[in-house]
Amino acid sequence: MTAAHTRSVRIAPSLLAADLGRLKEQLATIEAGGADWLHLDVMDGVFVPNLTFGAKVIETCRTLTALPLDVHLMVVEPEKYFESFAKAGANILTIHAEAAPHLHRQLGRIKELGCKAGAVVNPGTPVESLRDVAADLDLLLIMSVNPGFGGQKFIGASVEKIARARALLDAARSSAALEVDGGVTRDTIHGCWAAGADTFVAGVAVFGAKDPAAEIHALRARCVQAGVQG
Ligand code: DX5
Ligand code: ZN
């Protein structure tokens, strides 16, 4: 496992849990509050049983924040959206191994468009399915809930999977971000960090908090705090 002191913590609040009626204010709050990335969940109602948004919302967020836009595509045929999302201002495009049979080619296409390329696995998909593209990844995302909805309970087995993901990236000498998505809270974040994750999506934990900025700070502090049990 990578030594904890060589990793820095990234907190990526998820737009899914934000109050869209106050989008400008919500983004300003997290940016001023120390968020590192903004996580955007694109869902097509086919790959997952929920629908969210597409290029237009990404473009709007681009005009409202300087934070890197971390776009998570929960869609079938993700390649259909690469170009429009890149044009809209996405910085990272992350695609599901389950929805991308030509993963190697699609990661290459994302990079050609000037974005960072990420791959993600559902709770039921072994992270080892990403072994042969490990060196091509800018980001590896472990789903710690079944994707589709915010506010779900963290799946405990994800911690051991994060450790395997960390070993896999280290073996490939990859400096890819290792991100966790779903049910990340003050109670679950430390175990993920200790297992080797460095980037944490947090929807309800941040936007559901009375003080989102304080919550970002608390989540970050929980990672490095000695003696905290994950
Ligand atoms: C779930 C999405 C997540 C979601 C996380 O399908 O991929 O990014 O916003 O929400 P919380 O942090 O509330 O579990
Ligand atoms: Zn997500």
PDB file of C-alpha atoms and ligand atoms in Angstrom:
ATOM      1  CA  MET A   1       0.000   0.000   0.000  1.00  0.00           C
ATOM      2  CA  THR A   2       1.191   3.524  -0.739  1.00  0.00           C
ATOM      3  CA  ALA A   3       2.344   5.262   2.425  1.00  0.00           C
ATOM      4  CA  ALA A   4      -0.404   7.555   3.684  1.00  0.00           C
ATOM      5  CA  HIS A   5       1.895  10.564   3.841  1.00  0.00           C
ATOM      6  CA  THR A   6       2.608  10.408   0.101  1.00  0.00           C
ATOM      7  CA  ARG A   7      -1.087  10.746  -0.709  1.00  0.00           C
ATOM      8  CA  SER A   8      -3.194  13.845  -0.423  1.00  0.00           C
ATOM      9  CA  VAL A   9      -6.920  13.733   0.163  1.00  0.00           C
ATOM     10  CA  ARG A  10      -9.336  14.934  -2.517  1.00  0.00           C
ATOM     11  CA  ILE A  11     -12.960  15.582  -1.656  1.00  0.00           C
ATOM     12  CA  ALA A  12     -15.377  15.604  -4.607  1.00  0.00           C
ATOM     13  CA  PRO A  13     -18.882  16.715  -3.615  1.00  0.00           C
ATOM     14  CA  SER A  14     -21.537  15.207  -5.878  1.00  0.00           C
ATOM     15  CA  LEU A  15     -23.932  17.547  -7.641  1.00  0.00           C
ATOM     16  CA  LEU A  16     -26.642  14.890  -7.358  1.00  0.00           C
ATOM     17  CA  ALA A  17     -27.288  15.930  -3.763  1.00  0.00           C
ATOM     18  CA  ALA A  18     -27.116  19.694  -4.358  1.00  0.00           C
ATOM     19  CA  ASP A  19     -30.128  22.012  -4.373  1.00  0.00           C
ATOM     20  CA  LEU A  20     -30.253  22.826  -8.086  1.00  0.00           C
ATOM     21  CA  GLY A  21     -32.464  25.833  -7.439  1.00  0.00           C
ATOM     22  CA  ARG A  22     -29.463  27.385  -5.717  1.00  0.00           C
ATOM     23  CA  LEU A  23     -26.798  25.924  -8.002  1.00  0.00           C
ATOM     24  CA  LYS A  24     -24.599  29.008  -8.183  1.00  0.00           C
ATOM     25  CA  GLU A  25     -24.571  29.473  -4.426  1.00  0.00           C
ATOM     26  CA  GLN A  26     -24.033  25.764  -3.717  1.00  0.00           C
ATOM     27  CA  LEU A  27     -21.023  25.592  -6.032  1.00  0.00           C
ATOM     28  CA  ALA A  28     -19.560  28.771  -4.557  1.00  0.00           C
ATOM     29  CA  THR A  29     -19.985  27.304  -1.068  1.00  0.00           C
ATOM     30  CA  ILE A  30     -18.114  24.089  -1.788  1.00  0.00           C
ATOM     31  CA  GLU A  31     -15.401  25.825  -3.773  1.00  0.00           C
ATOM     32  CA  ALA A  32     -14.765  28.310  -0.977  1.00  0.00           C
ATOM     33  CA  GLY A  33     -15.071  25.418   1.483  1.00  0.00           C
ATOM     34  CA  GLY A  34     -12.082  23.597   0.024  1.00  0.00           C
ATOM     35  CA  ALA A  35     -13.648  21.020  -2.298  1.00  0.00           C
ATOM     36  CA  ASP A  36     -11.098  19.618  -4.738  1.00  0.00           C
ATOM     37  CA  TRP A  37     -13.331  18.434  -7.583  1.00  0.00           C
ATOM     38  CA  LEU A  38     -17.029  18.602  -8.477  1.00  0.00           C
ATOM     39  CA  HIS A  39     -18.460  15.122  -9.177  1.00  0.00           C
ATOM     40  CA  LEU A  40     -21.216  14.977 -11.811  1.00  0.00           C
ATOM     41  CA  ASP A  41     -23.374  11.866 -12.125  1.00  0.00           C
ATOM     42  CA  VAL A  42     -24.731  11.338 -15.624  1.00  0.00           C
ATOM     43  CA  MET A  43     -27.439   8.623 -15.665  1.00  0.00           C
ATOM     44  CA  ASP A  44     -29.411   7.461 -18.695  1.00  0.00           C
ATOM     45  CA  GLY A  45     -32.227   5.431 -17.146  1.00  0.00           C
ATOM     46  CA  VAL A  46     -30.885   2.333 -18.937  1.00  0.00           C
ATOM     47  CA  PHE A  47     -27.535   1.462 -17.367  1.00  0.00           C
ATOM     48  CA  VAL A  48     -28.986   2.575 -14.038  1.00  0.00           C
ATOM     49  CA  PRO A  49     -32.627   2.988 -12.984  1.00  0.00           C
ATOM     50  CA  ASN A  50     -32.514   6.774 -12.773  1.00  0.00           C
ATOM     51  CA  LEU A  51     -32.138   9.767 -15.086  1.00  0.00           C
ATOM     52  CA  THR A  52     -30.133  12.884 -14.425  1.00  0.00           C
ATOM     53  CA  PHE A  53     -28.545  15.329 -16.866  1.00  0.00           C
ATOM     54  CA  GLY A  54     -26.170  15.741 -19.801  1.00  0.00           C
ATOM     55  CA  ALA A  55     -23.914  18.260 -21.544  1.00  0.00           C
ATOM     56  CA  LYS A  56     -26.030  21.333 -20.799  1.00  0.00           C
ATOM     57  CA  VAL A  57     -25.674  20.984 -17.040  1.00  0.00           C
ATOM     58  CA  ILE A  58     -21.954  20.224 -17.331  1.00  0.00           C
ATOM     59  CA  GLU A  59     -21.593  23.402 -19.392  1.00  0.00           C
ATOM     60  CA  THR A  60     -23.511  25.432 -16.825  1.00  0.00           C
ATOM     61  CA  CYS A  61     -21.333  24.128 -13.995  1.00  0.00           C
ATOM     62  CA  ARG A  62     -18.270  25.027 -16.068  1.00  0.00           C
ATOM     63  CA  THR A  63     -19.383  28.656 -16.096  1.00  0.00           C
ATOM     64  CA  LEU A  64     -20.033  28.654 -12.338  1.00  0.00           C
ATOM     65  CA  THR A  65     -16.928  27.026 -10.870  1.00  0.00           C
ATOM     66  CA  ALA A  66     -13.208  26.660 -11.463  1.00  0.00           C
ATOM     67  CA  LEU A  67     -13.193  23.220  -9.799  1.00  0.00           C
ATOM     68  CA  PRO A  68     -12.199  20.293 -12.022  1.00  0.00           C
ATOM     69  CA  LEU A  69     -15.356  18.597 -13.317  1.00  0.00           C
ATOM     70  CA  ASP A  70     -15.235  14.871 -12.544  1.00  0.00           C
ATOM     71  CA  VAL A  71     -17.910  13.333 -14.768  1.00  0.00           C
ATOM     72  CA  HIS A  72     -19.149   9.809 -13.950  1.00  0.00           C
ATOM     73  CA  LEU A  73     -20.995   8.273 -16.904  1.00  0.00           C
ATOM     74  CA  MET A  74     -23.610   5.746 -15.784  1.00  0.00           C
ATOM     75  CA  VAL A  75     -24.830   5.174 -19.322  1.00  0.00           C
ATOM     76  CA  VAL A  76     -24.771   2.542 -22.010  1.00  0.00           C
ATOM     77  CA  GLU A  77     -22.617   3.341 -25.045  1.00  0.00           C
ATOM     78  CA  PRO A  78     -20.686   6.032 -23.159  1.00  0.00           C
ATOM     79  CA  GLU A  79     -18.611   6.888 -26.256  1.00  0.00           C
ATOM     80  CA  LYS A  80     -21.650   8.686 -27.697  1.00  0.00           C
ATOM     81  CA  TYR A  81     -21.185  11.443 -25.146  1.00  0.00           C
ATOM     82  CA  PHE A  82     -17.406  11.930 -24.991  1.00  0.00           C
ATOM     83  CA  GLU A  83     -17.167  14.740 -27.489  1.00  0.00           C
ATOM     84  CA  SER A  84     -20.068  16.831 -26.241  1.00  0.00           C
ATOM     85  CA  PHE A  85     -19.003  16.420 -22.602  1.00  0.00           C
ATOM     86  CA  ALA A  86     -15.402  17.362 -23.416  1.00  0.00           C
ATOM     87  CA  LYS A  87     -16.671  20.448 -25.265  1.00  0.00           C
ATOM     88  CA  ALA A  88     -18.920  21.302 -22.324  1.00  0.00           C
ATOM     89  CA  GLY A  89     -15.850  21.526 -20.100  1.00  0.00           C
ATOM     90  CA  ALA A  90     -15.510  18.123 -18.429  1.00  0.00           C
ATOM     91  CA  ASN A  91     -12.000  17.483 -17.103  1.00  0.00           C
ATOM     92  CA  ILE A  92     -12.347  13.801 -16.238  1.00  0.00           C
ATOM     93  CA  LEU A  93     -14.603  11.265 -17.967  1.00  0.00           C
ATOM     94  CA  THR A  94     -15.077   7.997 -16.093  1.00  0.00           C
ATOM     95  CA  ILE A  95     -16.731   5.031 -17.763  1.00  0.00           C
ATOM     96  CA  HIS A  96     -18.075   1.763 -16.378  1.00  0.00           C
ATOM     97  CA  ALA A  97     -16.222  -1.427 -17.260  1.00  0.00           C
ATOM     98  CA  GLU A  98     -19.674  -3.082 -17.474  1.00  0.00           C
ATOM     99  CA  ALA A  99     -20.792  -0.635 -20.189  1.00  0.00           C
ATOM    100  CA  ALA A 100     -17.564  -0.400 -22.169  1.00  0.00           C
ATOM    101  CA  PRO A 101     -16.508  -3.631 -23.889  1.00  0.00           C
ATOM    102  CA  HIS A 102     -13.787  -1.742 -25.767  1.00  0.00           C
ATOM    103  CA  LEU A 103     -12.429  -0.126 -22.646  1.00  0.00           C
ATOM    104  CA  HIS A 104      -8.871   0.298 -23.906  1.00  0.00           C
ATOM    105  CA  ARG A 105      -9.985   2.072 -27.072  1.00  0.00           C
ATOM    106  CA  GLN A 106     -12.469   4.245 -25.221  1.00  0.00           C
ATOM    107  CA  LEU A 107      -9.935   5.382 -22.614  1.00  0.00           C
ATOM    108  CA  GLY A 108      -7.658   6.379 -25.479  1.00  0.00           C
ATOM    109  CA  ARG A 109     -10.463   8.343 -27.119  1.00  0.00           C
ATOM    110  CA  ILE A 110     -11.153  10.255 -23.916  1.00  0.00           C
ATOM    111  CA  LYS A 111      -7.495  11.295 -23.738  1.00  0.00           C
ATOM    112  CA  GLU A 112      -7.498  12.332 -27.405  1.00  0.00           C
ATOM    113  CA  LEU A 113     -10.275  14.745 -26.522  1.00  0.00           C
ATOM    114  CA  GLY A 114      -8.053  16.313 -23.870  1.00  0.00           C
ATOM    115  CA  CYS A 115      -9.728  14.829 -20.792  1.00  0.00           C
ATOM    116  CA  LYS A 116      -8.386  12.563 -18.065  1.00  0.00           C
ATOM    117  CA  ALA A 117      -9.632   9.005 -18.447  1.00  0.00           C
ATOM    118  CA  GLY A 118     -11.226   7.012 -15.649  1.00  0.00           C
ATOM    119  CA  ALA A 119     -12.709   3.530 -15.318  1.00  0.00           C
ATOM    120  CA  VAL A 120     -15.172   2.361 -12.683  1.00  0.00           C
ATOM    121  CA  VAL A 121     -16.450  -0.975 -11.432  1.00  0.00           C
ATOM    122  CA  ASN A 122     -19.790  -1.770  -9.795  1.00  0.00           C
ATOM    123  CA  PRO A 123     -19.826  -3.617  -6.458  1.00  0.00           C
ATOM    124  CA  GLY A 124     -20.392  -6.930  -8.278  1.00  0.00           C
ATOM    125  CA  THR A 125     -17.534  -6.505 -10.742  1.00  0.00           C
ATOM    126  CA  PRO A 126     -14.010  -7.523  -9.725  1.00  0.00           C
ATOM    127  CA  VAL A 127     -11.494  -4.691  -9.821  1.00  0.00           C
ATOM    128  CA  GLU A 128      -9.124  -7.202 -11.418  1.00  0.00           C
ATOM    129  CA  SER A 129     -11.116  -6.686 -14.642  1.00  0.00           C
ATOM    130  CA  LEU A 130      -9.208  -3.383 -14.905  1.00  0.00           C
ATOM    131  CA  ARG A 131      -5.760  -4.930 -14.506  1.00  0.00           C
ATOM    132  CA  ASP A 132      -4.889  -4.831 -18.201  1.00  0.00           C
ATOM    133  CA  VAL A 133      -5.757  -1.138 -18.544  1.00  0.00           C
ATOM    134  CA  ALA A 134      -4.248  -0.062 -15.204  1.00  0.00           C
ATOM    135  CA  ALA A 135      -1.350   1.739 -16.880  1.00  0.00           C
ATOM    136  CA  ASP A 136      -3.798   3.662 -19.104  1.00  0.00           C
ATOM    137  CA  LEU A 137      -5.894   5.044 -16.279  1.00  0.00           C
ATOM    138  CA  ASP A 138      -5.819   8.537 -14.829  1.00  0.00           C
ATOM    139  CA  LEU A 139      -8.461   7.471 -12.332  1.00  0.00           C
ATOM    140  CA  LEU A 140      -9.822   4.202 -10.971  1.00  0.00           C
ATOM    141  CA  LEU A 141     -13.197   4.446  -9.284  1.00  0.00           C
ATOM    142  CA  ILE A 142     -14.627   1.867  -6.917  1.00  0.00           C
ATOM    143  CA  MET A 143     -18.420   1.994  -6.499  1.00  0.00           C
ATOM    144  CA  SER A 144     -19.199   1.430  -2.846  1.00  0.00           C
ATOM    145  CA  VAL A 145     -22.969   1.339  -3.542  1.00  0.00           C
ATOM    146  CA  ASN A 146     -24.917   0.058  -6.515  1.00  0.00           C
ATOM    147  CA  PRO A 147     -25.060   3.123  -8.765  1.00  0.00           C
ATOM    148  CA  GLY A 148     -28.229   5.057  -9.461  1.00  0.00           C
ATOM    149  CA  PHE A 149     -29.079   6.986  -6.329  1.00  0.00           C
ATOM    150  CA  GLY A 150     -27.472   9.169  -3.692  1.00  0.00           C
ATOM    151  CA  GLY A 151     -27.802   8.585   0.023  1.00  0.00           C
ATOM    152  CA  GLN A 152     -27.343   4.803   0.007  1.00  0.00           C
ATOM    153  CA  LYS A 153     -25.544   2.750   2.635  1.00  0.00           C
ATOM    154  CA  PHE A 154     -21.825   2.092   2.124  1.00  0.00           C
ATOM    155  CA  ILE A 155     -21.077  -1.553   1.237  1.00  0.00           C
ATOM    156  CA  GLY A 156     -18.458  -2.674   3.775  1.00  0.00           C
ATOM    157  CA  ALA A 157     -16.755  -5.157   1.431  1.00  0.00           C
ATOM    158  CA  SER A 158     -15.618  -2.172  -0.642  1.00  0.00           C
ATOM    159  CA  VAL A 159     -12.755  -1.518   1.772  1.00  0.00           C
ATOM    160  CA  GLU A 160     -10.979  -4.762   0.925  1.00  0.00           C
ATOM    161  CA  LYS A 161     -11.638  -4.083  -2.749  1.00  0.00           C
ATOM    162  CA  ILE A 162     -10.003  -0.659  -2.455  1.00  0.00           C
ATOM    163  CA  ALA A 163      -6.902  -2.365  -1.017  1.00  0.00           C
ATOM    164  CA  ARG A 164      -6.827  -4.689  -4.046  1.00  0.00           C
ATOM    165  CA  ALA A 165      -7.239  -1.686  -6.350  1.00  0.00           C
ATOM    166  CA  ARG A 166      -4.341   0.068  -4.630  1.00  0.00           C
ATOM    167  CA  ALA A 167      -2.132  -3.033  -5.068  1.00  0.00           C
ATOM    168  CA  LEU A 168      -3.149  -3.270  -8.702  1.00  0.00           C
ATOM    169  CA  LEU A 169      -2.256   0.383  -9.402  1.00  0.00           C
ATOM    170  CA  ASP A 170       1.015   0.115  -7.500  1.00  0.00           C
ATOM    171  CA  ALA A 171       1.970  -3.028  -9.446  1.00  0.00           C
ATOM    172  CA  ALA A 172       1.354  -1.093 -12.681  1.00  0.00           C
ATOM    173  CA  ARG A 173       3.418   1.831 -11.292  1.00  0.00           C
ATOM    174  CA  SER A 174       0.338   3.949 -11.915  1.00  0.00           C
ATOM    175  CA  SER A 175      -0.204   7.297 -10.273  1.00  0.00           C
ATOM    176  CA  ALA A 176      -3.929   7.214 -11.095  1.00  0.00           C
ATOM    177  CA  ALA A 177      -6.310   8.666  -8.541  1.00  0.00           C
ATOM    178  CA  LEU A 178      -8.124   5.967  -6.554  1.00  0.00           C
ATOM    179  CA  GLU A 179     -11.644   7.226  -5.973  1.00  0.00           C
ATOM    180  CA  VAL A 180     -14.540   5.867  -3.910  1.00  0.00           C
ATOM    181  CA  ASP A 181     -18.181   6.677  -4.649  1.00  0.00           C
ATOM    182  CA  GLY A 182     -21.275   5.956  -2.575  1.00  0.00           C
ATOM    183  CA  GLY A 183     -22.099   6.221   1.103  1.00  0.00           C
ATOM    184  CA  VAL A 184     -18.936   8.111   1.986  1.00  0.00           C
ATOM    185  CA  THR A 185     -19.441   9.752   5.384  1.00  0.00           C
ATOM    186  CA  ARG A 186     -17.417  10.656   8.466  1.00  0.00           C
ATOM    187  CA  ASP A 187     -17.904   7.042   9.582  1.00  0.00           C
ATOM    188  CA  THR A 188     -16.792   5.306   6.394  1.00  0.00           C
ATOM    189  CA  ILE A 189     -14.112   7.559   4.926  1.00  0.00           C
ATOM    190  CA  HIS A 190     -11.198   6.608   7.167  1.00  0.00           C
ATOM    191  CA  GLY A 191     -11.335   2.903   6.282  1.00  0.00           C
ATOM    192  CA  CYS A 192     -11.278   3.800   2.583  1.00  0.00           C
ATOM    193  CA  TRP A 193      -8.301   6.099   3.061  1.00  0.00           C
ATOM    194  CA  ALA A 194      -6.434   3.535   5.143  1.00  0.00           C
ATOM    195  CA  ALA A 195      -7.035   0.946   2.389  1.00  0.00           C
ATOM    196  CA  GLY A 196      -5.391   3.241  -0.153  1.00  0.00           C
ATOM    197  CA  ALA A 197      -8.042   5.537  -1.637  1.00  0.00           C
ATOM    198  CA  ASP A 198      -7.207   9.207  -2.124  1.00  0.00           C
ATOM    199  CA  THR A 199     -10.340  10.703  -3.705  1.00  0.00           C
ATOM    200  CA  PHE A 200     -13.764  10.661  -2.103  1.00  0.00           C
ATOM    201  CA  VAL A 201     -17.118  11.448  -3.671  1.00  0.00           C
ATOM    202  CA  ALA A 202     -19.560  12.752  -1.103  1.00  0.00           C
ATOM    203  CA  GLY A 203     -23.115  13.700  -2.010  1.00  0.00           C
ATOM    204  CA  VAL A 204     -25.543  13.700   0.899  1.00  0.00           C
ATOM    205  CA  ALA A 205     -22.684  13.965   3.410  1.00  0.00           C
ATOM    206  CA  VAL A 206     -21.684  17.377   2.027  1.00  0.00           C
ATOM    207  CA  PHE A 207     -24.828  18.914   0.531  1.00  0.00           C
ATOM    208  CA  GLY A 208     -27.078  17.458   3.230  1.00  0.00           C
ATOM    209  CA  ALA A 209     -24.938  19.018   5.949  1.00  0.00           C
ATOM    210  CA  LYS A 210     -25.957  22.266   7.663  1.00  0.00           C
ATOM    211  CA  ASP A 211     -22.497  23.598   6.891  1.00  0.00           C
ATOM    212  CA  PRO A 212     -21.098  21.955   3.720  1.00  0.00           C
ATOM    213  CA  ALA A 213     -17.726  23.680   4.080  1.00  0.00           C
ATOM    214  CA  ALA A 214     -17.278  22.368   7.616  1.00  0.00           C
ATOM    215  CA  GLU A 215     -18.248  18.891   6.418  1.00  0.00           C
ATOM    216  CA  ILE A 216     -15.620  18.939   3.656  1.00  0.00           C
ATOM    217  CA  HIS A 217     -13.070  19.898   6.274  1.00  0.00           C
ATOM    218  CA  ALA A 218     -14.265  17.167   8.666  1.00  0.00           C
ATOM    219  CA  LEU A 219     -14.171  14.464   5.985  1.00  0.00           C
ATOM    220  CA  ARG A 220     -10.623  15.424   5.045  1.00  0.00           C
ATOM    221  CA  ALA A 221      -9.554  15.460   8.676  1.00  0.00           C
ATOM    222  CA  ARG A 222     -11.029  11.984   9.288  1.00  0.00           C
ATOM    223  CA  CYS A 223      -8.712  10.505   6.660  1.00  0.00           C
ATOM    224  CA  VAL A 224      -5.457  11.410   8.286  1.00  0.00           C
ATOM    225  CA  GLN A 225      -6.617  11.439  11.911  1.00  0.00           C
ATOM    226  CA  ALA A 226      -4.713   8.789  13.843  1.00  0.00           C
ATOM    227  CA  GLY A 227      -6.687   6.187  15.722  1.00  0.00           C
ATOM    228  CA  VAL A 228     -10.006   6.724  13.933  1.00  0.00           C
ATOM    229  CA  GLN A 229     -11.691   3.453  13.178  1.00  0.00           C
ATOM    230  CA  GLY A 230     -13.036   3.076   9.658  1.00  0.00           C
TER     231      GLY A 230
HETATM  232  C1  DX5 B   1     -24.472   7.003  -7.127  1.00  0.00           C
HETATM  233  C2  DX5 B   1     -23.606   8.130  -7.627  1.00  0.00           C
HETATM  234  C3  DX5 B   1     -22.916   8.851  -6.540  1.00  0.00           C
HETATM  235  C4  DX5 B   1     -23.801   9.587  -5.581  1.00  0.00           C
HETATM  236  C5  DX5 B   1     -23.148   9.461  -4.235  1.00  0.00           C
HETATM  237  O1  DX5 B   1     -24.925   6.275  -8.183  1.00  0.00           O
HETATM  238  O2  DX5 B   1     -22.606   7.641  -8.515  1.00  0.00           O
HETATM  239  O3  DX5 B   1     -21.918   9.746  -7.048  1.00  0.00           O
HETATM  240  O4  DX5 B   1     -23.987  10.941  -5.884  1.00  0.00           O
HETATM  241  O5  DX5 B   1     -24.015   9.954  -3.294  1.00  0.00           O
HETATM  242  P1  DX5 B   1     -23.821   9.740  -1.726  1.00  0.00           P
HETATM  243  O6  DX5 B   1     -22.479  10.308  -1.380  1.00  0.00           O
HETATM  244  O7  DX5 B   1     -24.962  10.489  -1.160  1.00  0.00           O
HETATM  245  O8  DX5 B   1     -23.854   8.261  -1.478  1.00  0.00           O
HETATM  246 ZN    ZN B   2     -20.875   9.046  -9.009  1.00  0.00          ZN
END
